[in-house]
CSV table of C-alpha atoms and ligand atoms in Angstrom, one decimal:
chain,number,residue,atom,x,y,z
Q,1,MET,CA,16.7,15.8,6.4
Q,2,TYR,CA,17.2,12.9,8.7
Q,3,TYR,CA,15.2,9.8,9.7
Q,4,VAL,CA,14.8,8.5,13.3
Q,5,SER,CA,13.2,5.4,14.8
Q,6,THR,CA,9.7,5.8,16.3
Q,7,ARG,CA,11.1,4.0,19.4
Q,8,SER,CA,14.4,5.9,19.9
Q,9,LYS,CA,14.9,9.2,18.2
Q,10,ASN,CA,18.5,9.9,19.1
Q,11,HIS,CA,20.1,7.8,16.3
Q,12,ARG,CA,19.7,9.6,13.0
Q,13,LEU,CA,20.0,8.1,9.5
Q,14,THR,CA,20.1,9.6,6.0
Q,15,ALA,CA,17.3,8.9,3.5
Q,16,SER,CA,19.4,6.3,1.7
Q,17,GLN,CA,20.4,4.6,4.9
Q,18,ALA,CA,16.8,4.5,6.1
Q,19,ILE,CA,15.7,2.9,2.8
Q,20,ALA,CA,18.6,0.5,2.6
Q,21,GLN,CA,18.0,-0.6,6.2
Q,22,GLY,CA,14.2,-0.9,6.0
Q,23,LEU,CA,13.4,-1.3,9.7
Q,24,ALA,CA,15.2,0.4,12.6
Q,25,VAL,CA,17.5,-1.8,14.7
Q,26,ASP,CA,15.3,-1.3,17.8
Q,27,GLY,CA,12.3,-2.7,15.9
Q,28,GLY,CA,10.8,0.8,15.4
Q,29,LEU,CA,9.9,2.4,12.1
Q,30,LEU,CA,12.1,4.9,10.4
Q,31,THR,CA,10.4,8.3,10.1
Q,32,PRO,CA,11.3,11.8,8.9
Q,33,GLU,CA,12.3,14.2,11.7
Q,34,VAL,CA,10.4,17.0,10.1
Q,35,PHE,CA,8.0,17.4,7.2
Q,36,PRO,CA,8.9,19.8,4.3
Q,37,LYS,CA,6.2,22.3,3.5
Q,38,LEU,CA,4.4,22.9,0.2
Q,39,SER,CA,3.5,26.6,0.0
Q,40,HIS,CA,0.4,28.0,-1.8
Q,41,ASN,CA,2.7,28.8,-4.7
Q,42,GLY,CA,4.3,25.3,-4.6
Q,43,LEU,CA,0.8,23.7,-5.0
Q,44,LYS,CA,0.1,26.1,-7.8
Q,45,THR,CA,3.3,25.1,-9.6
Q,46,LEU,CA,2.4,21.4,-9.1
Q,47,THR,CA,-1.0,21.9,-10.7
Q,48,ASP,CA,0.6,22.3,-14.2
Q,49,MET,CA,2.9,19.4,-13.8
Q,50,SER,CA,2.7,15.8,-15.0
Q,51,TYR,CA,2.4,13.0,-12.4
Q,52,GLN,CA,6.1,12.1,-12.9
Q,53,GLN,CA,7.1,15.7,-12.3
Q,54,ARG,CA,4.9,16.0,-9.2
Q,55,ALA,CA,6.6,12.8,-7.9
Q,56,VAL,CA,10.0,14.4,-8.2
Q,57,TYR,CA,8.9,17.7,-6.7
Q,58,VAL,CA,7.2,16.1,-3.7
Q,59,MET,CA,9.8,13.4,-3.0
Q,60,ASN,CA,12.9,15.6,-3.5
Q,61,PRO,CA,13.1,17.3,-0.1
Q,62,TYR,CA,12.7,14.0,1.7
Q,63,LEU,CA,15.7,12.5,-0.2
Q,64,GLU,CA,18.6,14.8,0.3
Q,65,ASP,CA,21.2,12.3,-0.7
Q,66,PHE,CA,19.5,11.8,-4.1
Q,67,THR,CA,19.7,14.3,-7.0
Q,68,ALA,CA,16.7,15.6,-8.8
Q,69,SER,CA,17.9,14.1,-12.1
Q,70,GLU,CA,18.2,10.6,-10.4
Q,71,LEU,CA,14.6,11.0,-9.2
Q,72,SER,CA,13.4,12.1,-12.6
Q,73,SER,CA,14.9,9.0,-14.1
Q,74,PHE,CA,13.2,6.8,-11.5
Q,75,ALA,CA,9.8,8.6,-12.0
Q,76,THR,CA,10.0,8.1,-15.7
Q,77,LYS,CA,10.8,4.4,-15.4
Q,78,ALA,CA,8.2,3.8,-12.6
Q,79,TYR,CA,5.2,5.7,-14.0
Q,80,GLY,CA,5.8,5.6,-17.7
Q,81,PRO,CA,3.1,4.7,-20.3
Q,82,ASP,CA,4.6,1.2,-20.6
Q,83,LYS,CA,3.6,0.6,-17.0
Q,84,PHE,CA,0.4,2.6,-16.5
Q,85,ASP,CA,-2.6,2.6,-18.8
Q,86,ALA,CA,-3.7,6.1,-17.8
Q,87,ARG,CA,-1.7,9.1,-18.9
Q,88,GLU,CA,-2.5,10.8,-15.6
Q,89,VAL,CA,-1.1,7.7,-13.8
Q,90,ALA,CA,-3.5,8.2,-10.8
Q,91,PRO,CA,-6.6,9.7,-12.5
Q,92,VAL,CA,-9.4,11.4,-10.5
Q,93,ARG,CA,-12.9,10.6,-11.6
Q,94,THR,CA,-15.8,12.7,-10.4
Q,95,VAL,CA,-18.7,10.4,-9.3
Q,96,ASP,CA,-21.1,13.2,-8.3
Q,97,GLY,CA,-20.9,16.9,-7.5
Q,98,ASN,CA,-18.5,16.7,-4.6
Q,99,THR,CA,-17.5,13.1,-4.5
Q,100,HIS,CA,-14.3,12.2,-6.4
Q,101,CYS,CA,-12.6,8.9,-6.8
Q,102,LEU,CA,-8.8,8.6,-7.0
Q,103,GLU,CA,-8.0,5.5,-9.1
Q,104,LEU,CA,-4.8,3.9,-8.0
Q,105,TRP,CA,-5.0,0.8,-10.0
Q,106,HIS,CA,-3.8,1.7,-13.5
Q,107,GLY,CA,-0.4,0.1,-13.0
Q,108,PRO,CA,1.0,-3.2,-14.1
Q,109,THR,CA,-0.8,-5.4,-11.5
Q,110,CYS,CA,-4.0,-3.4,-11.3
Q,111,ALA,CA,-3.8,-2.7,-7.5
Q,112,PHE,CA,-2.6,0.3,-5.6
Q,113,LYS,CA,0.5,-1.4,-4.4
Q,114,ASP,CA,2.0,-0.6,-7.8
Q,115,MET,CA,2.1,3.1,-6.9
Q,116,ALA,CA,4.8,2.4,-4.3
Q,117,LEU,CA,6.3,-0.8,-5.6
Q,118,GLN,CA,7.1,0.7,-9.0
Q,119,MET,CA,9.2,3.3,-7.2
Q,120,LEU,CA,10.7,1.5,-4.2
Q,121,PRO,CA,13.1,-0.8,-6.2
Q,122,HIS,CA,14.8,2.2,-7.8
Q,123,LEU,CA,15.1,4.0,-4.5
Q,124,LEU,CA,16.4,0.8,-2.9
Q,125,SER,CA,18.9,-0.1,-5.7
Q,126,ALA,CA,20.3,3.5,-5.6
Q,127,SER,CA,20.4,3.5,-1.8
Q,128,LEU,CA,22.5,0.3,-1.8
Q,129,VAL,CA,25.0,1.9,-4.2
Q,130,LYS,CA,25.2,5.1,-2.1
Q,131,ASN,CA,26.0,3.1,1.0
Q,132,ASP,CA,28.7,1.1,-0.8
Q,133,GLU,CA,26.8,-2.2,-0.6
Q,134,LYS,CA,28.5,-4.6,-3.1
Q,135,LYS,CA,26.2,-7.5,-2.5
Q,136,THR,CA,23.0,-8.2,-4.4
Q,137,ALA,CA,19.8,-7.6,-2.4
Q,138,CYS,CA,17.6,-10.6,-2.4
Q,139,ILE,CA,14.1,-9.5,-1.6
Q,140,LEU,CA,12.0,-12.2,0.1
Q,141,VAL,CA,8.3,-11.9,0.1
Q,142,ALA,CA,5.5,-14.0,1.6
Q,143,THR,CA,2.3,-12.9,0.0
Q,144,SER,CA,-1.4,-13.5,0.3
Q,145,GLY,CA,-1.9,-12.1,-3.2
Q,146,ASP,CA,-1.6,-8.4,-4.3
Q,147,THR,CA,1.8,-7.6,-2.8
Q,148,GLY,CA,3.7,-10.5,-4.3
Q,149,LYS,CA,2.8,-9.7,-7.9
Q,150,ALA,CA,3.3,-6.0,-7.4
Q,151,ALA,CA,6.7,-6.6,-5.9
Q,152,LEU,CA,7.7,-9.0,-8.7
Q,153,GLU,CA,6.7,-6.4,-11.3
Q,154,GLY,CA,8.5,-3.6,-9.4
Q,155,PHE,CA,11.8,-5.4,-8.9
Q,156,ARG,CA,11.9,-7.3,-12.2
Q,157,ASP,CA,15.3,-6.6,-13.9
Q,158,VAL,CA,16.2,-3.8,-11.4
Q,159,ASP,CA,20.0,-3.7,-11.0
Q,160,GLY,CA,21.5,-5.1,-7.8
Q,161,THR,CA,18.3,-7.0,-6.8
Q,162,ARG,CA,16.8,-10.5,-6.9
Q,163,ILE,CA,13.3,-11.2,-5.8
Q,164,LEU,CA,11.8,-14.5,-4.5
Q,165,VAL,CA,8.1,-14.7,-3.8
Q,166,PHE,CA,6.4,-17.5,-1.8
Q,167,TYR,CA,2.7,-17.7,-1.9
Q,168,PRO,CA,0.3,-20.2,-0.1
Q,169,LYS,CA,-1.0,-22.8,-2.5
Q,170,ASP,CA,-4.5,-22.6,-0.9
Q,171,GLY,CA,-4.5,-18.9,-0.2
Q,172,VAL,CA,-4.6,-17.0,-3.5
Q,173,SER,CA,-7.2,-16.8,-6.3
Q,174,ALA,CA,-6.7,-18.5,-9.7
Q,175,ILE,CA,-6.0,-15.2,-11.3
Q,176,GLN,CA,-3.5,-14.1,-8.7
Q,177,GLN,CA,-1.7,-17.4,-9.0
Q,178,LEU,CA,-1.5,-17.1,-12.8
Q,179,GLN,CA,-0.3,-13.4,-12.4
Q,180,MET,CA,2.7,-14.6,-10.4
Q,181,ASN,CA,3.5,-17.9,-12.2
Q,182,THR,CA,3.7,-16.0,-15.6
Q,183,GLN,CA,6.0,-13.3,-14.2
Q,184,GLU,CA,8.7,-12.2,-16.6
Q,185,GLY,CA,12.2,-11.0,-15.7
Q,186,GLU,CA,15.7,-12.5,-15.3
Q,187,ASN,CA,16.0,-11.8,-11.5
Q,188,VAL,CA,12.6,-13.2,-10.3
Q,189,GLY,CA,11.6,-16.5,-8.6
Q,190,VAL,CA,8.2,-17.7,-7.5
Q,191,CYS,CA,7.3,-20.8,-5.5
Q,192,SER,CA,4.1,-22.0,-3.9
Q,193,VAL,CA,4.0,-23.3,-0.3
Q,194,VAL,CA,1.8,-26.0,1.0
Q,195,GLY,CA,-0.7,-24.5,3.4
Q,196,ASN,CA,-2.1,-21.1,4.1
Q,197,PHE,CA,-0.7,-17.6,4.3
Q,198,ASP,CA,0.6,-18.1,7.9
Q,199,ASP,CA,2.6,-21.1,6.7
Q,200,ALA,CA,4.3,-19.0,3.9
Q,201,GLN,CA,4.8,-16.1,6.3
Q,202,THR,CA,6.3,-18.2,9.1
Q,203,GLY,CA,8.6,-19.9,6.5
Q,204,VAL,CA,9.9,-16.6,5.2
Q,205,LYS,CA,10.5,-15.3,8.7
Q,206,LYS,CA,12.5,-18.4,9.4
Q,207,LEU,CA,14.6,-17.7,6.3
Q,208,PHE,CA,15.3,-14.2,7.5
Q,209,SER,CA,16.6,-15.5,10.9
Q,210,ASP,CA,18.6,-18.5,9.5
Q,211,GLU,CA,22.2,-17.6,10.3
Q,212,LYS,CA,23.6,-20.6,8.4
Q,213,LEU,CA,21.7,-19.6,5.3
Q,214,ARG,CA,22.7,-16.0,5.6
Q,215,ALA,CA,26.4,-17.0,5.8
Q,216,GLU,CA,26.1,-19.3,2.8
Q,217,LEU,CA,24.4,-16.6,0.7
Q,218,ALA,CA,26.9,-13.9,1.8
Q,219,GLY,CA,29.5,-16.1,0.3
Q,220,ARG,CA,27.6,-16.2,-3.0
Q,221,GLY,CA,27.2,-12.4,-2.9
Q,222,TYR,CA,23.7,-12.0,-1.6
Q,223,PHE,CA,22.0,-10.5,1.5
Q,224,PHE,CA,18.3,-10.6,2.4
Q,225,SER,CA,16.0,-7.5,2.3
Q,226,SER,CA,12.3,-6.9,2.4
Q,227,ALA,CA,9.8,-4.9,0.4
Q,228,ASN,CA,7.1,-4.6,3.0
Q,229,SER,CA,5.1,-1.5,3.8
Q,230,ILE,CA,7.2,-0.4,6.8
Q,231,ASN,CA,10.0,0.6,4.5
Q,232,TRP,CA,10.1,4.4,4.1
Q,233,GLY,CA,10.7,3.9,0.4
Q,234,ARG,CA,7.1,2.5,0.2
Q,235,VAL,CA,5.4,5.2,2.2
Q,236,LEU,CA,7.0,8.2,0.4
Q,237,PRO,CA,5.7,7.5,-3.1
Q,238,GLN,CA,2.2,7.3,-1.7
Q,239,ILE,CA,2.3,10.9,-0.5
Q,240,VAL,CA,2.6,12.0,-4.1
Q,241,TYR,CA,-0.9,10.9,-5.2
Q,242,TYR,CA,-2.7,12.8,-2.5
Q,243,VAL,CA,-0.9,16.0,-3.6
Q,244,SER,CA,-1.6,15.0,-7.2
Q,245,ALA,CA,-5.3,14.4,-6.6
Q,246,TYR,CA,-5.7,17.8,-4.9
Q,247,CYS,CA,-3.9,19.5,-7.8
Q,248,ASP,CA,-6.1,17.7,-10.4
Q,249,LEU,CA,-9.3,18.9,-8.6
Q,250,VAL,CA,-7.9,22.5,-8.7
Q,251,LYS,CA,-6.9,22.2,-12.3
Q,252,THR,CA,-10.4,20.9,-13.4
Q,253,GLU,CA,-12.0,23.7,-11.3
Q,254,LYS,CA,-13.8,21.2,-9.0
Q,255,ILE,CA,-12.3,23.2,-6.1
Q,256,GLN,CA,-10.3,26.4,-5.7
Q,257,LEU,CA,-6.7,26.3,-4.5
Q,258,GLY,CA,-6.9,26.5,-0.7
Q,259,ASP,CA,-10.3,24.8,-0.4
Q,260,PRO,CA,-10.4,21.9,2.1
Q,261,VAL,CA,-11.2,18.4,1.1
Q,262,ASN,CA,-11.8,15.2,3.0
Q,263,VAL,CA,-10.2,11.9,2.1
Q,264,CYS,CA,-11.7,8.4,2.7
Q,265,VAL,CA,-9.3,5.5,2.5
Q,266,PRO,CA,-9.9,1.7,2.6
Q,267,THR,CA,-7.4,0.7,5.2
Q,268,GLY,CA,-5.5,-2.4,6.3
Q,269,ASN,CA,-1.9,-1.8,7.4
Q,270,PHE,CA,-2.5,2.0,7.7
Q,271,GLY,CA,0.2,2.9,5.1
Q,272,ASN,CA,-2.1,4.5,2.6
Q,273,ILE,CA,-4.0,6.8,5.0
Q,274,LEU,CA,-0.8,7.6,6.8
Q,275,ALA,CA,0.7,8.9,3.5
Q,276,GLY,CA,-2.4,11.1,3.3
Q,277,TYR,CA,-1.8,12.5,6.7
Q,278,TYR,CA,1.7,13.3,5.7
Q,279,ALA,CA,0.4,15.1,2.6
Q,280,GLY,CA,-1.7,17.1,5.0
Q,281,GLN,CA,1.3,17.9,7.2
Q,282,MET,CA,3.1,19.2,4.1
Q,283,GLY,CA,0.3,21.7,3.4
Q,284,VAL,CA,-2.4,20.0,1.3
Q,285,PRO,CA,-5.6,21.3,2.9
Q,286,ILE,CA,-7.1,18.0,4.0
Q,287,ARG,CA,-9.7,18.4,6.7
Q,288,LYS,CA,-10.7,14.9,7.8
Q,289,PHE,CA,-9.0,11.5,7.2
Q,290,ILE,CA,-11.8,9.0,7.1
Q,291,CYS,CA,-10.5,5.5,7.8
Q,292,ALA,CA,-12.7,2.8,6.2
Q,293,SER,CA,-12.5,-0.9,7.5
Q,294,ASN,CA,-14.3,-4.1,6.7
Q,295,SER,CA,-15.6,-6.4,9.5
Q,296,ASN,CA,-12.1,-6.5,10.9
Q,297,ASN,CA,-12.8,-3.1,12.5
Q,298,VAL,CA,-10.0,-2.8,15.0
Q,299,LEU,CA,-9.1,0.6,13.6
Q,300,THR,CA,-12.7,1.9,13.7
Q,301,ASP,CA,-12.8,1.1,17.4
Q,302,PHE,CA,-9.3,2.6,18.0
Q,303,LEU,CA,-9.9,5.9,16.2
Q,304,ARG,CA,-13.2,6.3,18.0
Q,305,THR,CA,-12.2,5.3,21.6
Q,306,GLY,CA,-8.4,5.4,21.7
Q,307,VAL,CA,-8.3,1.7,22.7
Q,308,TYR,CA,-6.4,-0.6,20.3
Q,309,ASP,CA,-7.4,-4.2,21.0
Q,310,ARG,CA,-6.4,-7.0,18.6
Q,311,ASN,CA,-8.0,-9.6,20.8
Q,312,ARG,CA,-11.0,-10.2,18.7
Q,313,ARG,CA,-12.4,-12.6,16.0
Q,314,PHE,CA,-10.7,-12.5,12.6
Q,315,TYR,CA,-12.9,-12.5,9.6
Q,316,ASN,CA,-12.1,-13.5,6.0
Q,317,THR,CA,-13.9,-11.0,3.9
Q,318,MET,CA,-14.3,-10.1,0.2
Q,319,SER,CA,-11.9,-7.3,0.7
Q,320,PRO,CA,-8.9,-9.5,1.8
Q,321,SER,CA,-6.2,-6.8,1.6
Q,322,MET,CA,-7.9,-5.2,4.6
Q,323,ASP,CA,-8.2,-8.4,6.7
Q,324,ILE,CA,-5.6,-7.3,9.2
Q,325,LEU,CA,-5.7,-7.0,13.0
Q,326,ILE,CA,-2.3,-5.4,13.5
Q,327,SER,CA,-1.8,-2.3,11.4
Q,328,SER,CA,2.0,-1.8,11.5
Q,329,ASN,CA,2.1,1.7,10.1
Q,330,LEU,CA,-0.1,3.0,12.9
Q,331,GLU,CA,3.1,3.3,14.9
Q,332,ARG,CA,4.3,6.1,12.7
Q,333,MET,CA,1.0,7.9,13.3
Q,334,LEU,CA,1.3,7.5,17.1
Q,335,TYR,CA,4.8,9.0,16.9
Q,336,GLU,CA,3.4,12.1,15.1
Q,337,LEU,CA,0.4,12.5,17.4
Q,338,SER,CA,2.4,12.1,20.6
Q,339,GLY,CA,4.7,15.0,19.6
Q,340,SER,CA,7.6,12.7,18.6
Q,341,SER,CA,7.6,11.0,22.0
Q,342,ASP,CA,9.6,7.8,21.3
Q,343,GLY,CA,9.1,6.7,25.0
Q,344,GLU,CA,5.4,6.9,24.7
Q,345,VAL,CA,5.3,4.9,21.4
Q,346,ARG,CA,7.6,2.3,22.8
Q,347,GLY,CA,5.2,1.9,25.8
Q,348,TYR,CA,2.2,1.3,23.5
Q,349,MET,CA,4.1,-1.1,21.3
Q,350,ASP,CA,5.3,-3.1,24.3
Q,351,GLN,CA,1.7,-3.4,25.5
Q,352,LEU,CA,0.6,-4.5,22.1
Q,353,ALA,CA,3.3,-7.2,22.0
Q,354,GLU,CA,2.5,-8.4,25.5
Q,355,LYS,CA,-1.3,-8.1,25.8
Q,356,GLY,CA,-2.5,-7.3,22.3
Q,357,ARG,CA,-4.0,-4.1,23.7
Q,358,TYR,CA,-3.1,-0.5,24.6
Q,359,GLU,CA,-5.0,2.8,25.3
Q,360,VAL,CA,-3.5,6.1,24.2
Q,361,GLY,CA,-3.3,9.1,26.5
Q,362,ASP,CA,-5.8,12.0,26.3
Q,363,ALA,CA,-3.5,14.3,24.2
Q,364,VAL,CA,-3.3,11.6,21.5
Q,365,LYS,CA,-7.0,10.9,21.8
Q,366,GLY,CA,-7.8,14.6,21.3
Q,367,LYS,CA,-5.8,14.7,18.1
Q,368,LEU,CA,-7.2,11.4,16.8
Q,369,SER,CA,-10.7,12.8,17.0
Q,370,ARG,CA,-9.7,16.1,15.5
Q,371,TYR,CA,-8.0,14.6,12.4
Q,372,PHE,CA,-9.7,11.3,11.9
Q,373,ALA,CA,-13.2,9.8,11.5
Q,374,ALA,CA,-13.7,6.0,11.1
Q,375,GLY,CA,-16.3,3.5,10.1
Q,376,PHE,CA,-16.7,-0.1,8.8
Q,377,CYS,CA,-18.8,-2.0,6.4
Q,378,ASP,CA,-19.6,-5.8,6.2
Q,379,ASP,CA,-19.6,-8.0,3.1
Q,380,ALA,CA,-23.4,-7.8,2.6
Q,381,GLN,CA,-23.3,-4.0,2.6
Q,382,THR,CA,-20.2,-4.0,0.4
Q,383,GLN,CA,-22.1,-6.0,-2.3
Q,384,ARG,CA,-25.1,-3.5,-2.1
Q,385,VAL,CA,-22.7,-0.6,-2.6
Q,386,ILE,CA,-21.1,-2.2,-5.6
Q,387,ALA,CA,-24.5,-2.8,-7.1
Q,388,ARG,CA,-25.7,0.7,-6.3
Q,389,MET,CA,-22.6,2.4,-7.8
Q,390,TRP,CA,-23.1,0.4,-10.9
Q,391,ASN,CA,-26.8,1.0,-11.2
Q,392,GLU,CA,-26.8,4.7,-10.3
Q,393,HIS,CA,-23.5,5.9,-11.8
Q,394,LYS,CA,-22.4,3.1,-14.2
Q,395,TYR,CA,-19.2,3.0,-12.2
Q,396,LEU,CA,-17.7,-0.4,-11.6
Q,397,ILE,CA,-15.8,-0.6,-8.3
Q,398,ASP,CA,-14.0,-3.4,-6.4
Q,399,PRO,CA,-14.9,-4.5,-2.9
Q,400,HIS,CA,-12.2,-2.5,-1.1
Q,401,THR,CA,-13.3,0.7,-2.8
Q,402,ALA,CA,-16.9,-0.1,-2.0
Q,403,VAL,CA,-16.1,-0.2,1.7
Q,404,ALA,CA,-14.7,3.3,1.4
Q,405,PHE,CA,-17.8,4.6,-0.5
Q,406,ASP,CA,-20.0,3.2,2.2
Q,407,VAL,CA,-18.0,4.6,5.1
Q,408,LEU,CA,-18.0,8.1,3.4
Q,409,ASP,CA,-21.8,7.8,3.2
Q,410,GLN,CA,-22.1,6.9,6.9
Q,411,TYR,CA,-19.8,9.8,7.8
Q,412,ARG,CA,-21.8,12.3,5.8
Q,413,ALA,CA,-25.1,11.1,7.2
Q,414,GLU,CA,-23.7,11.3,10.8
Q,415,THR,CA,-22.0,14.6,10.6
Q,416,GLY,CA,-23.7,16.6,7.9
Q,417,ASP,CA,-20.1,17.4,6.7
Q,418,ASP,CA,-20.5,17.9,2.9
Q,419,THR,CA,-16.9,19.0,2.2
Q,420,ALA,CA,-15.6,17.7,-1.2
Q,421,ALA,CA,-14.4,14.2,-0.7
Q,422,ILE,CA,-11.8,12.1,-2.4
Q,423,VAL,CA,-12.5,8.3,-2.1
Q,424,VAL,CA,-9.3,6.3,-2.7
Q,425,SER,CA,-9.9,3.4,-5.0
Q,426,THR,CA,-7.3,0.7,-4.4
Q,427,ALA,CA,-8.0,-2.1,-6.9
Q,428,SER,CA,-9.4,-2.8,-10.3
Q,429,PRO,CA,-12.8,-4.5,-10.1
Q,430,PHE,CA,-11.4,-7.1,-12.5
Q,431,LYS,CA,-9.1,-8.3,-9.7
Q,432,PHE,CA,-12.2,-9.4,-7.8
Q,433,CYS,CA,-14.5,-10.6,-10.5
Q,434,ASP,CA,-16.3,-13.2,-8.4
Q,435,SER,CA,-17.3,-10.8,-5.7
Q,436,VAL,CA,-18.3,-8.1,-8.2
Q,437,LEU,CA,-20.3,-10.4,-10.4
Q,438,GLY,CA,-22.0,-11.8,-7.2
Q,439,ALA,CA,-22.9,-8.2,-6.2
Q,440,LEU,CA,-24.4,-7.7,-9.6
Q,441,GLY,CA,-26.6,-10.7,-9.1
Q,442,VAL,CA,-24.7,-13.3,-11.2
Q,443,THR,CA,-24.6,-16.7,-9.6
Q,444,ASP,CA,-23.2,-18.9,-12.4
Q,445,LEU,CA,-19.5,-18.0,-12.5
Q,446,ARG,CA,-17.1,-19.0,-15.2
Q,447,GLU,CA,-13.8,-20.7,-14.4
Q,448,GLY,CA,-10.2,-19.2,-14.3
Q,449,THR,CA,-9.5,-16.3,-16.5
Q,450,ASP,CA,-12.8,-16.7,-18.4
Q,451,ILE,CA,-14.5,-14.8,-15.5
Q,452,LEU,CA,-12.8,-11.6,-16.8
Q,453,GLY,CA,-14.8,-11.9,-20.0
Q,454,GLN,CA,-17.9,-12.6,-18.1
Q,455,LEU,CA,-17.7,-9.3,-16.2
Q,456,SER,CA,-16.8,-7.4,-19.4
Q,457,GLU,CA,-19.7,-8.8,-21.3
Q,458,LEU,CA,-22.1,-8.0,-18.5
Q,459,THR,CA,-21.0,-4.4,-18.0
Q,460,GLY,CA,-19.4,-3.4,-21.3
Q,461,VAL,CA,-16.3,-2.3,-19.4
Q,462,SER,CA,-13.1,-3.9,-20.7
Q,463,ALA,CA,-10.6,-5.7,-18.5
Q,464,PRO,CA,-7.2,-4.1,-18.0
Q,465,ALA,CA,-4.7,-5.4,-20.4
Q,466,PRO,CA,-2.4,-7.0,-17.8
Q,467,LEU,CA,-5.3,-9.2,-16.7
Q,468,ALA,CA,-6.8,-9.8,-20.1
Q,469,GLY,CA,-3.5,-10.9,-21.5
Q,470,LEU,CA,-2.9,-13.5,-18.8
Q,471,ALA,CA,-4.6,-16.4,-20.6
Q,472,GLY,CA,-2.1,-16.4,-23.4
Q,473,LYS,CA,1.0,-16.1,-21.2
Q,474,GLU,CA,3.6,-18.8,-20.7
Q,475,VAL,CA,3.7,-20.3,-17.2
Q,476,ARG,CA,7.3,-20.0,-16.0
Q,477,PHE,CA,7.0,-21.2,-12.4
Q,478,THR,CA,5.4,-24.4,-11.1
Q,479,ASP,CA,7.5,-25.2,-8.1
Q,480,ASN,CA,5.9,-26.2,-4.9
Q,481,THR,CA,7.5,-26.8,-1.5
Q,482,THR,CA,6.6,-27.2,2.2
Q,483,LYS,CA,7.4,-24.5,4.8
Q,484,ASP,CA,10.3,-26.7,6.1
Q,485,HIS,CA,12.0,-27.0,2.7
Q,486,MET,CA,11.9,-23.3,1.6
Q,487,VAL,CA,15.6,-23.0,2.5
Q,488,ASP,CA,16.4,-25.5,-0.3
Q,489,LYS,CA,14.4,-23.6,-2.8
Q,490,VAL,CA,16.2,-20.4,-1.9
Q,491,LEU,CA,19.6,-22.1,-2.3
Q,492,GLU,CA,18.5,-23.5,-5.7
Q,493,MET,CA,17.1,-20.2,-7.0
Q,494,LEU,CA,20.2,-18.2,-5.9
Q,495,LYS,CA,22.8,-20.5,-7.5
T,501,LIG,C1,-2.9,-3.2,0.5
T,501,LIG,C2,-4.3,-2.8,0.1
T,501,LIG,C3,-5.2,-2.0,1.0
T,501,LIG,C4,-4.7,-1.6,2.3
T,501,LIG,O1,-3.8,-0.5,2.3
T,501,LIG,P1,-2.9,-0.2,3.6
T,501,LIG,O2,-1.9,0.7,3.1
T,501,LIG,O3,-2.3,-1.5,4.1
T,501,LIG,O4,-3.8,0.4,4.6
T,501,LIG,C5,-6.4,-1.7,0.5
T,501,LIG,N1,-6.9,-2.2,-0.7
T,501,LIG,C6,-6.1,-2.9,-1.5
T,501,LIG,C7,-6.7,-3.4,-2.8
T,501,LIG,C8,-4.8,-3.3,-1.1
T,501,LIG,O5,-4.1,-4.0,-2.0
């Protein structure tokens, strides 16, 4: 199987080339030419497998230049009991009769980014070897929180890689900062940057385009690479948990093999829900993809009207991983829905770059309304949902997950569609203690990591070990710089 750019489909790459390269040279996203199919029997076989085995089975046909035994070894390392605190890796919890919650936060950093960032480093490291790359990949990350820590954990001590994370001094929570500053591993570096996320992001972009720096580092045996969600190696591992969730519902007899389900996904960059759509293309009987947004509801409008318009107010919400106005992975969706029309996609992306707006044609609009539903939920409602889920079901959820539960409720009320639904839960509530405690009516919040204990005491739910253990960990990184001096930090860290 080959990969092509969403903006010019004539140039084909192998899987390992696509993963090593990250982004297509024309700025498009590398995407499989065809989707392998899971037969009825295939799904049945998967039902009796462990998560690790399911990962190998689902990913194998996409990765022709990898062997099954390589993939098995990656899956064992990525999703083992030393990394995930649930044997099922991505357990499905039934909330009421036909509402099920897929928990994607049992990994080392307690957010769903682990599902992909535990696997990507192995895929990338092997892809570099397969393409005869002798230099060490230096992964540069600018982060507003979750991604930085998940990337550090994923890449720590992975052969052929170094990882450097820059986070904004004023843009991450106390717990997120501590998570990064206590990071273990021989190949990791962390540095804070004066300013906000934009300052860190602009600084990292400048590093990527600094020719002089690139030449200097090439001499030292390094080249720059990125771990962001446009890399195919991050999308592919996400397809697995949709297949896995469906199989778990069959196995526990919540549904019969072949029954349709709906999925509802709290969405930012559109990577997670896109992976769900791909699982559907492979043969998982998913009827509707329900896209849940917070007040930054650019996707709600787009999926309902076919008009994408980023010219709007930006809100900082209590579900910060969804505070996004440009969803990069939507480009892959447009490529599928336009019937692989690279010219059409290029046209939309040019308009987005020039005017911040485009309107899709009628054929794409028709498919959008057939496959997708969309809705959004503001912060006040998000808090009410957290409180209601706790009071009615004794189920503690984070703000991102609450947005999805609310949008599913809205969808059911509007359409009367009562198909069994999988709500995708993307973060542990303990990552957002302040918002969750606030939703439960607590106003006097404890400082720093003490807030974890406060939420535990109130609910009787224990904090995940990676967060509970933070207080006693050694702080390894205290460096701070300005966005104009990041280059010196890179040179210092890659001595
Ligand atoms: C990244 C993230 C999202 C958004 O996922 P996308 O793939 O960008 O749509 C939602 N919730 C949490 C907690 C996240 O970290």
